CSV table of C-alpha atoms in Angstrom, one decimal:
chain,number,residue,atom,x,y,z
A,1,MET,CA,2.1,-2.1,-41.3
A,2,SER,CA,1.5,-4.1,-38.1
A,3,ALA,CA,1.3,-3.4,-34.4
A,4,VAL,CA,4.0,-1.0,-33.2
A,5,GLY,CA,6.4,-2.4,-30.6
A,6,ILE,CA,6.3,-0.7,-27.2
A,7,GLY,CA,8.7,-1.0,-24.3
A,8,VAL,CA,7.9,0.2,-20.7
A,9,ILE,CA,10.6,1.4,-18.3
A,10,GLY,CA,9.4,1.8,-14.7
A,11,VAL,CA,6.8,-0.7,-13.6
A,12,GLY,CA,5.6,0.7,-10.3
A,13,VAL,CA,1.9,1.2,-9.3
A,14,ILE,CA,0.9,3.2,-12.4
A,15,SER,CA,2.2,0.6,-14.8
A,16,ASP,CA,-0.8,-1.6,-14.2
A,17,THR,CA,-3.2,0.7,-15.9
A,18,TYR,CA,-0.8,1.4,-18.7
A,19,LEU,CA,-0.1,-2.3,-19.4
A,20,ALA,CA,-3.7,-3.3,-19.2
A,21,ASN,CA,-4.8,-0.5,-21.6
A,22,LEU,CA,-1.9,-0.9,-24.0
A,23,GLY,CA,-2.7,-4.6,-24.2
A,24,SER,CA,-6.2,-3.8,-25.3
A,25,PHE,CA,-5.2,-1.6,-28.3
A,26,PRO,CA,-4.7,-3.6,-31.5
A,27,ASP,CA,-2.3,-1.0,-33.0
A,28,VAL,CA,0.4,-1.5,-30.3
A,29,GLU,CA,2.1,-4.5,-28.6
A,30,VAL,CA,4.2,-4.3,-25.5
A,31,LYS,CA,7.5,-6.2,-26.3
A,32,ALA,CA,9.5,-5.6,-23.1
A,33,VAL,CA,9.4,-4.1,-19.6
A,34,GLY,CA,12.3,-2.9,-17.5
A,35,ASP,CA,12.8,-1.6,-14.0
A,36,ILE,CA,15.6,-1.0,-11.5
A,37,ASP,CA,13.9,-3.6,-9.4
A,38,LEU,CA,14.4,-6.8,-11.6
A,39,GLU,CA,11.9,-8.8,-9.5
A,40,ARG,CA,9.2,-6.2,-10.0
A,41,ALA,CA,9.9,-6.3,-13.8
A,42,ARG,CA,9.6,-10.0,-13.8
A,43,THR,CA,6.3,-10.0,-11.9
A,44,GLN,CA,4.7,-7.4,-14.2
A,45,ALA,CA,6.0,-9.2,-17.3
A,46,GLU,CA,4.4,-12.5,-16.2
A,47,LYS,CA,1.2,-10.8,-15.1
A,48,TYR,CA,0.7,-9.3,-18.6
A,49,GLY,CA,2.2,-12.0,-20.7
A,50,ILE,CA,5.2,-10.0,-21.9
A,51,ALA,CA,8.1,-12.1,-23.1
A,52,VAL,CA,11.1,-9.8,-22.2
A,53,HIS,CA,11.9,-8.3,-18.9
A,54,GLY,CA,14.9,-7.0,-16.9
A,55,GLY,CA,16.6,-3.6,-16.4
A,56,ALA,CA,16.1,-0.5,-18.6
A,57,GLU,CA,18.7,-1.8,-21.0
A,58,VAL,CA,16.5,-4.7,-22.2
A,59,VAL,CA,14.0,-2.2,-23.4
A,60,LEU,CA,16.5,0.2,-24.9
A,61,ASP,CA,18.3,-2.6,-26.7
A,62,HIS,CA,15.2,-4.4,-28.0
A,63,PRO,CA,15.2,-4.3,-31.8
A,64,ASP,CA,11.4,-4.5,-32.0
A,65,VAL,CA,10.7,-1.7,-29.5
A,66,ASP,CA,9.9,1.5,-31.5
A,67,LEU,CA,8.5,3.6,-28.6
A,68,VAL,CA,9.5,3.7,-25.0
A,69,VAL,CA,6.9,4.5,-22.3
A,70,ASN,CA,8.8,6.2,-19.5
A,71,LEU,CA,7.0,5.6,-16.1
A,72,THR,CA,10.0,6.2,-13.9
A,73,VAL,CA,10.0,8.6,-11.0
A,74,PRO,CA,10.0,12.3,-12.0
A,75,ALA,CA,13.6,12.9,-11.1
A,76,ALA,CA,14.6,10.2,-13.7
A,77,HIS,CA,12.3,11.3,-16.5
A,78,ILE,CA,14.8,13.3,-18.5
A,79,GLU,CA,17.7,10.9,-18.1
A,80,VAL,CA,15.6,7.9,-19.2
A,81,SER,CA,13.9,9.7,-22.0
A,82,ARG,CA,17.3,11.0,-23.4
A,83,ARG,CA,18.6,7.4,-23.3
A,84,ALA,CA,15.6,6.2,-25.3
A,85,ILE,CA,16.2,8.9,-27.9
A,86,ALA,CA,19.8,8.0,-28.1
A,87,ALA,CA,18.7,4.4,-28.7
A,88,GLY,CA,16.5,5.5,-31.6
A,89,LYS,CA,13.2,5.2,-29.9
A,90,HIS,CA,10.2,7.6,-29.7
A,91,VAL,CA,9.3,8.4,-26.1
A,92,TRP,CA,6.1,8.9,-24.1
A,93,SER,CA,6.9,10.2,-20.6
A,94,GLU,CA,4.7,10.3,-17.5
A,95,LYS,CA,4.2,13.8,-16.1
A,96,PRO,CA,6.0,16.1,-15.6
A,97,LEU,CA,8.2,16.0,-18.7
A,98,GLY,CA,11.2,16.8,-16.4
A,99,LEU,CA,12.0,18.9,-13.4
A,100,ASP,CA,14.1,21.7,-15.0
A,101,ARG,CA,13.7,23.7,-18.2
A,102,ASP,CA,17.2,23.1,-19.5
A,103,GLY,CA,17.0,19.3,-19.3
A,104,ALA,CA,13.6,19.2,-20.9
A,105,ALA,CA,14.6,21.6,-23.7
A,106,GLN,CA,17.7,19.5,-24.3
A,107,LEU,CA,15.6,16.4,-24.6
A,108,LEU,CA,13.3,18.0,-27.2
A,109,ARG,CA,16.3,19.2,-29.2
A,110,GLU,CA,17.9,15.8,-29.3
A,111,ALA,CA,14.6,14.2,-30.3
A,112,ASP,CA,14.1,16.7,-33.1
A,113,ALA,CA,17.7,16.2,-34.4
A,114,ALA,CA,17.1,12.4,-34.4
A,115,GLY,CA,13.7,12.7,-36.2
A,116,LEU,CA,12.0,11.2,-33.2
A,117,ARG,CA,8.9,12.2,-31.2
A,118,VAL,CA,8.3,13.0,-27.5
A,119,GLY,CA,4.9,12.8,-25.9
A,120,SER,CA,4.1,13.8,-22.3
A,121,ALA,CA,1.3,13.0,-19.9
A,122,PRO,CA,-1.4,13.7,-19.1
A,123,ASP,CA,-3.3,12.1,-21.9
A,124,THR,CA,-6.7,12.7,-20.2
A,125,LEU,CA,-6.9,15.5,-22.8
A,126,LEU,CA,-7.6,12.7,-25.3
A,127,GLY,CA,-10.6,11.3,-23.3
A,128,PRO,CA,-14.0,11.6,-24.8
A,129,GLY,CA,-15.2,13.9,-22.1
A,130,PHE,CA,-12.5,16.6,-22.6
A,131,GLN,CA,-12.6,16.2,-26.4
A,132,ALA,CA,-16.4,16.8,-26.5
A,133,ALA,CA,-16.0,19.9,-24.2
A,134,ARG,CA,-13.2,21.3,-26.3
A,135,ARG,CA,-15.4,20.9,-29.5
A,136,ALA,CA,-18.2,22.7,-27.7
A,137,ILE,CA,-16.0,25.6,-26.8
A,138,ASP,CA,-14.4,25.7,-30.3
A,139,SER,CA,-17.9,25.8,-31.8
A,140,GLY,CA,-18.7,29.0,-29.9
A,141,ARG,CA,-21.0,27.3,-27.4
A,142,ILE,CA,-20.0,29.8,-24.6
A,143,GLY,CA,-18.8,32.6,-26.9
A,144,ARG,CA,-15.3,33.9,-26.3
A,145,PRO,CA,-13.6,32.3,-23.2
A,146,LEU,CA,-12.9,35.0,-20.6
A,147,PHE,CA,-11.7,33.3,-17.5
A,148,ALA,CA,-11.4,29.9,-15.9
A,149,GLN,CA,-11.4,28.4,-12.4
A,150,THR,CA,-9.9,25.1,-11.3
A,151,ILE,CA,-9.8,23.5,-7.8
A,152,PHE,CA,-7.9,20.6,-6.5
A,153,GLN,CA,-8.0,20.4,-2.7
A,154,THR,CA,-7.5,17.4,-0.5
A,155,GLN,CA,-6.2,16.4,3.0
A,156,GLY,CA,-3.1,15.1,1.3
A,157,PRO,CA,-1.7,11.8,0.0
A,158,ASP,CA,-0.2,11.1,3.4
A,159,LEU,CA,-3.7,10.1,4.4
A,160,TRP,CA,-3.6,7.0,2.2
A,161,HIS,CA,-0.2,6.5,0.6
A,162,PRO,CA,2.2,4.1,2.5
A,163,ASN,CA,5.3,6.0,1.3
A,164,PRO,CA,4.1,9.6,0.7
A,165,ALA,CA,7.4,11.6,1.4
A,166,PHE,CA,8.3,11.9,-2.4
A,167,LEU,CA,5.0,13.7,-3.0
A,168,PHE,CA,6.1,16.5,-0.6
A,169,ALA,CA,9.7,16.6,-1.9
A,170,GLN,CA,11.4,18.9,-4.5
A,171,GLY,CA,9.8,18.3,-7.9
A,172,ALA,CA,6.4,17.3,-6.4
A,173,GLY,CA,3.9,18.9,-4.1
A,174,PRO,CA,0.4,19.7,-5.4
A,175,LEU,CA,1.9,22.1,-8.0
A,176,LEU,CA,4.0,19.5,-9.9
A,177,ASP,CA,2.1,16.4,-9.0
A,178,MET,CA,-1.4,17.6,-9.8
A,179,GLY,CA,-0.7,20.9,-11.7
A,180,PRO,CA,0.1,19.1,-15.0
A,181,TYR,CA,-3.5,17.8,-15.3
A,182,TYR,CA,-5.1,21.2,-14.7
A,183,PHE,CA,-2.7,23.4,-16.7
A,184,SER,CA,-2.5,21.0,-19.6
A,185,ALA,CA,-6.3,21.3,-19.8
A,186,LEU,CA,-6.2,25.1,-19.5
A,187,VAL,CA,-3.5,25.5,-22.2
A,188,SER,CA,-5.4,23.2,-24.5
A,189,LEU,CA,-8.6,25.2,-24.0
A,190,LEU,CA,-7.2,28.8,-23.8
A,191,GLY,CA,-3.8,28.7,-25.5
A,192,PRO,CA,-0.3,29.5,-24.2
A,193,VAL,CA,0.3,31.2,-20.8
A,194,ASP,CA,1.9,34.6,-20.9
A,195,ARG,CA,2.6,35.2,-17.2
A,196,VAL,CA,1.7,33.9,-13.8
A,197,ALA,CA,1.6,35.1,-10.2
A,198,ALA,CA,1.4,32.7,-7.3
A,199,ILE,CA,1.6,32.3,-3.5
A,200,GLY,CA,2.3,29.2,-1.6
A,201,SER,CA,2.3,27.9,2.0
A,202,LYS,CA,3.0,24.9,4.1
A,203,ALA,CA,0.5,23.8,6.7
A,204,GLN,CA,3.3,21.8,8.5
A,205,GLU,CA,7.0,21.5,8.2
A,206,GLU,CA,6.7,17.7,9.0
A,207,ARG,CA,3.9,15.3,8.3
A,208,THR,CA,3.1,11.8,9.6
A,209,ILE,CA,2.6,8.7,7.5
A,210,ARG,CA,-0.9,7.4,8.3
A,211,THR,CA,-0.9,3.9,6.8
A,212,GLY,CA,1.3,0.9,5.9
A,213,PRO,CA,4.5,-0.5,7.5
A,214,ALA,CA,5.9,3.0,8.2
A,215,ALA,CA,2.7,4.4,9.8
A,216,GLY,CA,3.5,6.8,12.6
A,217,THR,CA,6.8,8.0,11.3
A,218,THR,CA,7.4,11.5,10.1
A,219,PHE,CA,9.0,13.1,7.1
A,220,VAL,CA,10.0,16.7,6.1
A,221,VAL,CA,7.8,18.8,3.8
A,222,GLU,CA,10.2,20.3,1.3
A,223,VAL,CA,7.8,22.4,-0.9
A,224,PRO,CA,4.6,24.4,-0.5
A,225,SER,CA,1.6,22.1,0.2
A,226,THR,CA,-0.9,24.7,-0.9
A,227,MET,CA,-0.4,26.8,-4.1
A,228,GLN,CA,-2.7,29.5,-5.5
A,229,VAL,CA,-1.9,30.5,-9.1
A,230,ILE,CA,-3.3,33.3,-11.3
A,231,ALA,CA,-2.4,32.9,-15.0
A,232,ALA,CA,-2.8,35.4,-17.9
A,233,PHE,CA,-2.9,33.8,-21.3
A,234,GLU,CA,-1.7,35.1,-24.6
A,235,SER,CA,-5.3,35.1,-25.8
A,236,GLY,CA,-6.3,37.6,-23.1
A,237,ALA,CA,-8.1,35.0,-21.0
A,238,GLN,CA,-7.3,34.5,-17.3
A,239,SER,CA,-7.4,31.7,-14.8
A,240,GLN,CA,-7.2,31.1,-11.1
A,241,SER,CA,-6.2,27.7,-9.7
A,242,LEU,CA,-6.1,26.3,-6.2
A,243,LEU,CA,-3.8,23.2,-5.6
A,244,SER,CA,-3.7,22.0,-2.0
A,245,PHE,CA,-2.8,19.0,0.1
A,246,ASP,CA,-4.0,20.9,3.2
A,247,SER,CA,-7.8,20.9,3.0
A,248,ALA,CA,-10.1,18.9,5.3
A,249,LEU,CA,-12.8,19.4,2.6
A,250,GLU,CA,-12.2,17.1,-0.3
A,251,ARG,CA,-12.9,19.0,-3.6
A,252,HIS,CA,-11.2,18.2,-6.8
A,253,GLY,CA,-11.8,17.9,-10.5
A,254,VAL,CA,-13.3,21.4,-10.7
A,255,LEU,CA,-12.7,23.0,-14.1
A,256,GLU,CA,-15.0,25.8,-15.3
A,257,ILE,CA,-14.6,28.0,-18.3
A,258,HIS,CA,-16.6,31.3,-18.4
A,259,GLY,CA,-17.3,33.0,-21.7
A,260,THR,CA,-19.2,35.9,-23.2
A,261,GLU,CA,-22.2,33.7,-23.9
A,262,GLY,CA,-22.2,31.2,-21.1
A,263,THR,CA,-20.3,28.9,-18.7
A,264,ILE,CA,-19.2,25.3,-19.3
A,265,VAL,CA,-18.4,22.8,-16.6
A,266,LEU,CA,-15.8,20.2,-17.8
A,267,PRO,CA,-14.9,16.8,-16.5
A,268,ASP,CA,-12.2,16.3,-13.9
A,269,PRO,CA,-8.9,16.8,-15.9
A,270,ASN,CA,-7.5,13.7,-14.1
A,271,GLN,CA,-10.2,11.5,-15.6
A,272,PHE,CA,-11.0,10.6,-19.2
A,273,THR,CA,-14.7,11.3,-19.1
A,274,GLY,CA,-17.4,12.9,-17.0
A,275,ARG,CA,-20.1,15.5,-16.9
A,276,ILE,CA,-20.2,18.4,-19.4
A,277,ALA,CA,-22.9,21.0,-19.0
A,278,VAL,CA,-23.5,24.6,-20.0
A,279,VAL,CA,-25.4,27.4,-18.4
A,280,GLU,CA,-26.5,30.4,-20.5
A,281,PRO,CA,-26.8,34.0,-19.3
A,282,LEU,CA,-30.1,35.2,-17.9
A,283,GLY,CA,-32.2,37.5,-20.1
A,284,VAL,CA,-33.3,39.7,-17.4
A,285,LEU,CA,-33.6,39.7,-13.6
A,286,ARG,CA,-36.3,41.9,-12.0
A,287,ASP,CA,-37.2,42.5,-8.4
A,288,GLY,CA,-39.1,39.5,-7.0
A,289,MET,CA,-37.9,37.1,-9.6
A,290,LYS,CA,-36.3,33.8,-8.6
A,291,LEU,CA,-32.7,33.3,-9.7
A,292,GLU,CA,-33.1,30.1,-11.7
A,293,GLN,CA,-30.6,28.9,-14.2
A,294,THR,CA,-30.9,25.7,-16.2
A,295,TRP,CA,-27.9,23.5,-16.9
A,296,ILE,CA,-27.9,22.1,-20.4
A,297,GLU,CA,-26.2,18.7,-20.5
A,298,ILE,CA,-23.9,18.0,-23.4
A,299,GLU,CA,-24.1,14.4,-24.4
A,300,HIS,CA,-20.9,12.7,-25.6
A,301,ASP,CA,-19.4,9.3,-26.3
A,302,ASP,CA,-18.4,7.4,-23.2
A,303,ILE,CA,-15.8,4.9,-24.5
A,304,GLU,CA,-13.9,3.3,-21.6
A,305,VAL,CA,-10.3,4.4,-22.1
A,306,GLY,CA,-7.4,5.3,-19.8
A,307,ARG,CA,-3.7,6.0,-19.5
A,308,GLY,CA,-1.9,4.8,-22.6
A,309,LEU,CA,-4.3,6.6,-25.0
A,310,GLY,CA,-1.6,9.3,-25.5
A,311,THR,CA,0.9,6.6,-26.6
A,312,LEU,CA,-1.7,5.2,-29.0
A,313,ASP,CA,-2.3,8.6,-30.5
A,314,MET,CA,1.5,9.1,-30.9
A,315,VAL,CA,1.7,5.8,-32.8
A,316,ARG,CA,-1.1,6.7,-35.1
A,317,ALA,CA,0.0,10.2,-35.6
A,318,ILE,CA,3.5,9.0,-36.7
A,319,ALA,CA,1.8,6.6,-39.2
A,320,GLU,CA,-0.5,9.4,-40.5
A,321,ASP,CA,2.1,12.1,-40.5
A,322,ARG,CA,0.1,14.5,-38.3
A,323,PRO,CA,0.9,16.1,-34.9
A,324,HIS,CA,0.2,14.1,-31.8
A,325,ILE,CA,-1.9,15.8,-29.2
A,326,ALA,CA,-0.1,15.4,-25.8
A,327,SER,CA,3.2,16.6,-27.3
A,328,GLY,CA,6.6,17.1,-25.7
A,329,GLU,CA,6.2,20.8,-26.6
A,330,LEU,CA,3.0,21.0,-24.6
A,331,GLY,CA,4.6,19.2,-21.7
A,332,TYR,CA,7.5,21.6,-21.8
A,333,HIS,CA,5.2,24.7,-21.8
A,334,VAL,CA,3.2,23.3,-18.9
A,335,LEU,CA,6.4,22.6,-17.0
A,336,ASP,CA,7.6,26.1,-17.7
A,337,VAL,CA,4.3,27.5,-16.4
A,338,LEU,CA,4.5,25.5,-13.2
A,339,LEU,CA,8.1,26.3,-12.5
A,340,SER,CA,7.3,30.0,-13.2
A,341,ALA,CA,4.5,29.7,-10.6
A,342,ALA,CA,6.9,28.2,-8.1
A,343,GLU,CA,9.4,31.0,-8.7
A,344,SER,CA,6.6,33.6,-8.3
A,345,ALA,CA,5.6,32.1,-5.0
A,346,ALA,CA,9.2,32.1,-3.8
A,347,GLY,CA,9.9,35.6,-4.8
A,348,ALA,CA,6.4,37.2,-4.5
A,349,GLN,CA,6.4,38.6,-8.1
A,350,THR,CA,4.8,38.0,-11.4
A,351,VAL,CA,6.9,35.8,-13.7
A,352,HIS,CA,6.7,36.0,-17.5
A,353,VAL,CA,6.6,32.6,-19.1
A,354,GLY,CA,9.4,32.3,-21.6
A,355,SER,CA,8.0,29.5,-23.8
A,356,THR,CA,4.9,29.2,-26.0
A,357,VAL,CA,3.3,26.3,-27.8
A,358,ALA,CA,1.2,25.8,-31.0
A,359,PRO,CA,-2.5,25.3,-30.7
A,360,VAL,CA,-3.3,21.8,-29.3
A,361,PRO,CA,-5.0,19.7,-31.9
A,362,LEU,CA,-8.1,17.5,-31.5
A,363,LEU,CA,-8.4,13.8,-32.1
A,364,PRO,CA,-9.6,12.9,-35.6
A,365,ASP,CA,-13.4,12.3,-35.9
A,366,GLY,CA,-14.3,8.7,-35.3
A,367,PHE,CA,-11.1,7.9,-33.4
A,368,ASP,CA,-11.6,4.4,-32.1
A,369,PRO,CA,-8.7,3.1,-29.8
A,370,PHE,CA,-9.9,-0.5,-30.2
A,371,ALA,CA,-9.8,-0.5,-34.0
A,372,ALA,CA,-6.8,-2.0,-35.9
A,373,THR,CA,-5.7,0.9,-38.2
A,374,LEU,CA,-2.0,0.2,-38.9
């Protein structure tokens, strides 16, 4: 075998990191890029030395493209992914997998019927930081996981983004924009979610663009800009998550798992590596004693990787006939969880999650993204 042909549809801002990383993996080769903006497709193709560029059809019709990386806007994810499946291509989709359960489920059915695979971001689950933390938990380092806490709070992307309205529109907000990172991590660590309860709020009905050519103009906030979600997992574990675009205090990347024998702090689920540390229970605490707890650092590989790692894992998993990690089924379950949270917040009730997902696998030992293995 040789390098697997990749086509990218949607070459906006996030395509830079994908194209740079995919270009560094010997097992894949980007053959074509497509975008609704033909000039943008041309610019990115020239920047990364890609021979073929144009609209989406140049990727879908390319005979050497075996897998399509779908980086379009969330509202187009299902349509573009289904077109790729119909063209006989495997698909990797940016998060979320889609914006509705029916469309996402139909995509997975069509892929299964065609003998093709679907993968879904985030692929930060494959980063060396998260993989090392997952192995520590699986080995019993903190005993049986009991509950988790995650926090993402920021003033909001309108602080820095020149066109932030889409991040406050239907299908986005902190729940669907940032929630996939945190809940993909939680499901990978604790298993499928059984039910959720959530509340949401808007700090403002309209917000103002702060930077760029449109600075000073306002836009409507369509969805809650703060969400608090409590989840109960099939395993019996629980989690509480804060997702907010309304906080003056910047705090994000908080992911803690508390177990019967200790607590572990994991890396930011939007990053591929970071600090992993464990604190163990105190033996005894008597009057007059100082409350001192020692954090035990867990050393791990720190290979520089980034977005595109999930695509590489898909390619190798197909060749090795094993499940890939960031699967469409995982993406669907996380979407189901997030939509259930939105429904709970809208109706002030607990929502039972209808889907489930198989245990999320780990990368094989010794996985080296920069080795030629095919």
